Coordinates of N, CA, C and O in Angstrom, one line a residue:
X143 N 22.5 -8.2 26.0 CA 23.3 -7.4 26.2 C 23.2 -5.4 26.0 O 22.9 -6.3 24.8
X144 N 23.3 -4.5 26.1 CA 23.3 -3.1 26.6 C 23.9 -3.5 24.9 O 24.9 -3.5 25.4
X145 N 23.2 -2.2 24.5 CA 24.0 -1.7 23.2 C 23.9 -0.8 22.3 O 22.3 -0.3 22.4
X146 N 24.7 0.2 21.5 CA 24.1 1.6 21.1 C 24.8 1.4 20.2 O 25.5 1.3 19.3
X147 N 24.2 1.1 18.7 CA 24.3 1.1 17.1 C 24.9 3.0 16.6 O 25.8 1.9 15.9
X148 N 24.7 3.2 17.3 CA 26.0 4.9 17.4 C 27.5 4.5 17.8 O 28.5 5.8 17.8
X149 N 27.4 3.5 19.1 CA 28.9 3.3 19.3 C 29.6 2.8 18.7 O 29.2 2.0 17.6
X150 N 31.1 2.9 19.0 CA 32.2 1.7 18.4 C 31.5 2.0 16.4 O 31.8 1.0 16.4
X151 N 31.8 2.7 15.6 CA 32.3 3.7 14.4 C 33.2 3.1 13.7 O 34.3 4.1 14.7
X152 N 33.8 2.4 13.0 CA 35.1 1.9 13.3 C 35.5 3.7 12.2 O 34.7 4.2 11.9
X153 N 36.5 4.3 12.6 CA 37.6 4.9 11.8 C 38.0 4.8 10.2 O 39.2 5.7 9.5
X154 N 38.6 3.7 9.9 CA 39.2 2.8 8.3 C 38.1 3.4 8.4 O 36.6 3.0 7.7
X155 N 38.1 4.9 6.5 CA 37.1 5.2 6.0 C 37.1 4.3 4.9 O 36.9 4.7 4.0
X156 N 38.0 3.7 4.7 CA 38.1 3.1 3.0 C 37.6 2.0 2.9 O 37.5 1.8 1.4
X157 N 36.7 1.6 3.7 CA 35.8 0.5 3.0 C 34.8 0.5 4.2 O 34.8 0.7 5.3
X158 N 33.8 -0.2 3.9 CA 32.6 -0.4 4.6 C 32.4 -1.2 5.9 O 33.6 -2.5 5.2
X159 N 31.7 -1.4 6.4 CA 31.2 -2.1 7.4 C 30.4 -3.0 7.6 O 29.5 -2.3 7.9
X160 N 30.2 -4.2 8.0 CA 29.8 -4.5 8.3 C 29.4 -5.9 9.4 O 30.5 -6.2 9.9
X161 N 27.7 -5.4 10.7 CA 28.1 -5.6 12.3 C 26.7 -6.6 11.9 O 26.4 -5.7 12.5
X162 N 27.2 -7.5 11.9 CA 25.1 -8.3 13.0 C 25.5 -8.2 14.3 O 26.7 -8.1 14.8
X163 N 23.8 -7.2 14.1 CA 23.7 -6.7 15.8 C 23.1 -8.3 16.1 O 22.4 -7.4 17.5
X164 N 22.2 -9.1 15.0 CA 21.2 -10.1 15.4 C 21.1 -10.9 15.1 O 20.8 -10.3 13.5
X165 N 21.5 -11.9 15.0 CA 21.2 -13.4 13.6 C 20.6 -14.6 14.7 O 21.6 -15.2 15.9
X166 N 19.3 -14.4 14.4 CA 18.5 -15.0 14.5 C 17.8 -16.3 13.6 O 17.6 -15.6 12.7
X167 N 17.4 -17.7 13.8 CA 16.5 -18.1 13.3 C 15.2 -17.3 12.4 O 14.7 -17.0 12.7
X168 N 15.8 -17.5 11.3 CA 14.8 -16.2 9.8 C 15.0 -15.3 10.4 O 14.2 -14.8 9.9
X169 N 15.9 -14.8 10.8 CA 16.2 -13.2 10.7 C 17.1 -12.0 11.2 O 18.4 -12.7 11.6
X170 N 17.9 -12.1 10.8 CA 19.8 -11.3 10.2 C 19.1 -9.6 10.5 O 18.8 -9.0 9.5
X171 N 20.0 -8.6 12.6 CA 20.2 -7.4 11.0 C 21.3 -6.7 11.4 O 22.0 -7.1 12.3
X172 N 21.7 -6.2 10.9 CA 23.0 -5.9 10.3 C 23.3 -4.3 10.1 O 22.5 -3.6 9.7
X173 N 24.5 -3.7 11.0 CA 24.5 -3.3 11.2 C 25.5 -1.7 9.7 O 26.2 -2.9 9.4
X174 N 25.2 -1.1 8.9 CA 26.4 -1.3 7.5 C 26.7 0.3 8.0 O 25.7 1.7 7.8
X175 N 28.2 0.8 7.7 CA 28.0 1.6 7.9 C 29.7 2.5 6.7 O 30.2 1.7 6.4
X176 N 28.7 2.9 6.0 CA 29.3 3.6 4.6 C 30.0 4.9 4.7 O 29.4 5.3 5.0
X177 N 31.1 5.1 3.8 CA 31.9 6.4 3.7 C 31.9 6.5 2.5 O 33.2 6.7 1.6
X178 N 31.5 7.2 2.0 CA 31.3 6.8 0.8 C 31.2 6.1 -0.4 O 31.6 6.5 -2.0
X179 N 31.9 5.3 -0.1 CA 31.4 4.1 -0.8 C 29.8 3.7 -1.4 O 28.3 4.0 -1.5
X180 N 29.8 3.1 -2.9 CA 28.7 2.5 -4.2 C 29.6 1.0 -4.8 O 30.5 1.3 -4.5
X181 N 28.1 0.7 -5.0 CA 28.7 -1.2 -5.7 C 29.6 -0.2 -6.6 O 29.2 1.1 -7.2
X182 N 30.1 -1.5 -7.2 CA 30.8 -1.5 -8.6 C 30.1 -0.9 -9.7 O 28.8 -1.3 -9.8
X183 N 30.7 -0.7 -10.5 CA 29.5 0.1 -11.4 C 29.4 -1.7 -12.3 O 30.1 -2.3 -12.4
X184 N 28.5 -1.7 -12.2 CA 27.5 -3.3 -13.5 C 27.8 -3.8 -12.5 O 27.3 -4.7 -12.5
X185 N 27.4 -3.7 -11.0 CA 27.5 -4.6 -9.9 C 25.6 -4.3 -10.2 O 25.5 -4.1 -9.0
X186 N 25.1 -5.1 -9.4 CA 24.2 -5.4 -9.1 C 24.1 -6.5 -7.8 O 24.5 -7.8 -8.2
X187 N 23.1 -5.9 -6.8 CA 22.1 -7.8 -5.9 C 21.4 -7.7 -7.0 O 20.3 -6.9 -6.7
X188 N 20.9 -8.7 -6.0 CA 19.9 -9.9 -6.5 C 19.8 -11.1 -5.2 O 20.7 -12.2 -5.2
X189 N 19.1 -11.1 -4.8 CA 19.5 -11.2 -3.2 C 18.4 -12.5 -3.6 O 16.9 -12.4 -3.6
X190 N 18.4 -14.0 -2.4 CA 17.1 -14.5 -3.1 C 16.1 -14.3 -1.7 O 15.6 -15.2 -0.9
X191 N 16.7 -13.1 -0.6 CA 15.7 -13.4 0.3 C 15.3 -11.6 0.1 O 15.8 -11.3 -0.2
X192 N 14.5 -11.2 2.0 CA 13.8 -10.1 0.9 C 15.2 -8.7 2.3 O 15.7 -9.9 3.3
X193 N 14.3 -7.6 2.5 CA 16.0 -7.0 2.6 C 15.2 -6.2 2.7 O 14.4 -5.2 2.1
X194 N 14.8 -4.8 4.3 CA 14.7 -3.8 4.6 C 15.9 -2.9 5.1 O 16.4 -3.5 6.1
X195 N 15.9 -1.4 4.6 CA 16.8 -0.9 5.2 C 16.4 0.2 5.4 O 15.5 1.5 4.4
X196 N 16.8 0.9 6.3 CA 17.3 2.0 6.9 C 18.2 3.6 7.1 O 19.2 2.6 7.5
X197 N 17.8 3.7 7.0 CA 19.8 5.3 7.5 C 18.9 6.6 8.7 O 17.6 6.3 9.0
X198 N 20.7 5.4 9.2 CA 20.2 6.1 11.0 C 20.8 7.4 10.8 O 20.3 8.1 11.6
X199 N 21.9 7.6 9.5 CA 22.5 9.3 9.6 C 22.8 8.8 8.0 O 23.5 7.9 7.9
X200 N 23.4 10.0 7.8 CA 23.5 10.5 6.8 C 22.8 10.5 5.6 O 21.5 10.6 5.7
X201 N 22.8 9.7 4.4 CA 22.0 9.2 3.2 C 22.7 9.0 2.4 O 23.8 7.8 1.8
X202 N 21.6 8.1 1.3 CA 22.4 7.2 0.4 C 20.8 7.3 -1.0 O 20.0 7.3 -1.0
X203 N 22.1 6.5 -1.5 CA 21.7 6.4 -3.1 C 20.9 5.3 -3.9 O 22.5 4.5 -4.0
X204 N 19.6 4.9 -3.7 CA 19.6 3.1 -4.6 C 19.7 3.1 -5.9 O 18.3 4.2 -5.8
X205 N 20.2 1.8 -6.7 CA 19.3 2.5 -8.4 C 19.1 1.3 -7.9 O 18.8 -0.1 -8.0
X206 N 16.9 0.8 -8.7 CA 16.5 -0.5 -8.4 C 16.5 -0.3 -10.6 O 16.5 0.4 -11.4
X207 N 16.9 -1.8 -11.0 CA 17.4 -2.4 -12.0 C 15.9 -2.1 -12.7 O 14.8 -2.3 -12.3
X208 N 16.1 -1.5 -13.8 CA 14.9 -0.8 -14.6 C 14.0 0.3 -14.3 O 12.6 0.2 -15.3
X209 N 14.5 0.6 -13.5 CA 13.6 2.0 -13.0 C 14.8 3.6 -13.1 O 15.6 3.3 -12.8
X210 N 14.2 4.2 -14.0 CA 15.7 5.1 -14.5 C 15.5 6.2 -13.2 O 16.1 7.5 -13.1
X211 N 14.7 6.0 -11.8 CA 14.6 7.2 -10.9 C 15.1 6.6 -10.2 O 15.3 4.7 -9.9
X212 N 15.9 7.4 -8.9 CA 16.9 7.3 -8.6 C 16.1 6.5 -7.0 O 14.9 8.1 -6.5
X213 N 16.8 6.3 -5.9 CA 16.1 6.0 -4.3 C 16.7 7.0 -3.9 O 17.5 6.1 -3.1
X214 N 15.9 8.4 -3.5 CA 17.4 8.8 -2.2 C 16.5 8.6 -0.9 O 15.6 9.3 -0.3
X215 N 18.2 8.3 0.0 CA 17.8 7.7 1.5 C 18.3 8.9 2.2 O 18.8 8.8 1.9
X216 N 16.8 9.8 2.9 CA 17.6 10.5 3.8 C 17.9 9.6 5.5 O 17.0 8.9 5.5
X217 N 18.2 10.5 6.7 CA 18.1 9.8 7.8 C 16.4 9.3 8.3 O 15.8 10.6 7.6
X218 N 16.5 8.0 8.4 CA 15.0 8.1 8.6 C 14.2 7.1 7.5 O 13.2 6.2 7.8
X219 N 15.0 8.2 6.4 CA 13.7 7.3 5.3 C 14.3 5.6 5.5 O 15.4 5.6 5.7
X220 N 13.4 4.6 4.7 CA 13.2 3.5 4.7 C 12.8 3.2 3.7 O 11.6 3.4 2.6
X221 N 13.6 1.7 3.3 CA 12.4 1.5 1.8 C 13.2 -0.6 1.3 O 13.7 -1.3 2.6
X222 N 11.9 -1.1 1.4 CA 11.4 -2.4 1.1 C 12.2 -3.0 -0.4 O 12.5 -2.5 -1.0
X223 N 12.9 -4.5 0.0 CA 13.2 -4.6 -1.2 C 13.3 -5.6 -1.3 O 14.2 -7.5 -0.2
X224 N 11.9 -6.3 -2.2 CA 11.7 -7.7 -2.1 C 12.7 -9.0 -2.9 O 13.4 -8.6 -3.0
X225 N 12.6 -10.3 -2.5 CA 13.8 -10.9 -2.7 C 13.7 -10.8 -3.9 O 12.8 -10.6 -4.3
X226 N 15.1 -11.5 -5.4 CA 14.9 -11.0 -6.4 C 15.1 -9.8 -6.6 O 15.1 -9.6 -8.0
X227 N 15.2 -8.9 -6.3 CA 14.8 -7.6 -6.4 C 17.0 -7.3 -7.1 O 16.5 -7.0 -6.0
X228 N 16.6 -6.4 -8.7 CA 18.1 -6.2 -9.1 C 18.0 -4.6 -8.4 O 17.0 -3.9 -8.8
X229 N 19.7 -4.4 -7.9 CA 19.4 -3.3 -6.9 C 20.4 -3.5 -6.9 O 22.4 -3.8 -6.9
X230 N 21.1 -1.5 -6.8 CA 22.9 -1.2 -6.0 C 22.9 0.2 -5.7 O 21.6 0.9 -5.6
X231 N 23.8 -0.3 -4.6 CA 23.9 1.8 -3.6 C 25.0 2.5 -5.4 O 25.7 1.9 -5.2
X232 N 23.7 3.3 -5.6 CA 24.4 4.1 -6.8 C 25.5 5.5 -5.8 O 26.5 5.2 -6.0
X233 N 25.2 5.6 -3.8 CA 26.0 6.4 -3.2 C 25.7 6.5 -1.4 O 24.6 6.1 -1.9
X234 N 26.6 6.9 -1.3 CA 26.6 7.3 0.0 C 26.9 9.1 -0.1 O 27.8 9.1 -0.1
X235 N 26.6 9.0 2.0 CA 27.5 10.7 2.0 C 29.1 10.6 2.5 O 29.8 9.4 2.7
X236 N 29.4 12.0 1.3 CA 30.9 12.0 1.6 C 31.6 12.9 2.5 O 32.6 12.2 2.7
X237 N 30.4 13.0 2.6 CA 31.0 14.1 4.2 C 31.2 13.5 5.7 O 30.6 14.5 6.0
X238 N 31.4 11.7 5.7 CA 31.0 11.2 7.5 C 29.5 10.1 6.6 O 29.8 10.0 5.7
X239 N 30.1 9.2 7.7 CA 29.5 8.0 7.4 C 27.9 8.3 7.0 O 27.1 9.1 8.0
X240 N 27.7 7.4 6.6 CA 26.8 6.6 6.6 C 26.6 5.3 7.1 O 26.8 5.1 7.3
X241 N 25.2 5.5 7.8 CA 25.2 4.1 9.1 C 23.6 4.1 8.9 O 22.3 5.0 8.8
X242 N 23.6 2.3 8.2 CA 21.8 1.7 7.7 C 22.7 1.0 8.6 O 23.0 0.2 9.2
X243 N 20.7 0.1 8.8 CA 20.4 -1.3 9.2 C 20.0 -1.8 8.3 O 18.5 -1.3 7.6
X244 N 19.9 -3.1 8.4 CA 19.9 -4.0 6.9 C 18.7 -5.3 8.1 O 19.7 -5.7 8.8
X245 N 18.0 -5.4 7.4 CA 16.5 -5.9 8.1 C 16.6 -7.1 7.3 O 16.3 -6.8 6.8
X246 N 17.2 -8.3 6.9 CA 16.8 -9.3 6.2 C 16.6 -11.1 7.2 O 16.6 -11.0 8.3
X247 N 15.5 -11.7 6.1 CA 14.9 -12.3 6.4 C 14.2 -13.5 5.4 O 14.3 -13.2 4.1

């Protein structure tokens, strides 16, 4: 079935949107739409699976535990998050949606 990653962008900007675009054994591709959201203070993701993220529109800033440098992602930038890496979303674009793809394996 033909779909478009930029179609049906949620209009509720009060929360992030998570939508599985593909979910098959061993692989999940998720579209995330953020509207200025960030991880709560002192909250860290620490996943048991690998994740690759790609910013398609907008921008995002990631913080990696133990690293003082922030990872700034602009349109087209991608980043590998291996299983067990503690990380958080420090910020996303405030003046429009940030559209990400997250590939989980």
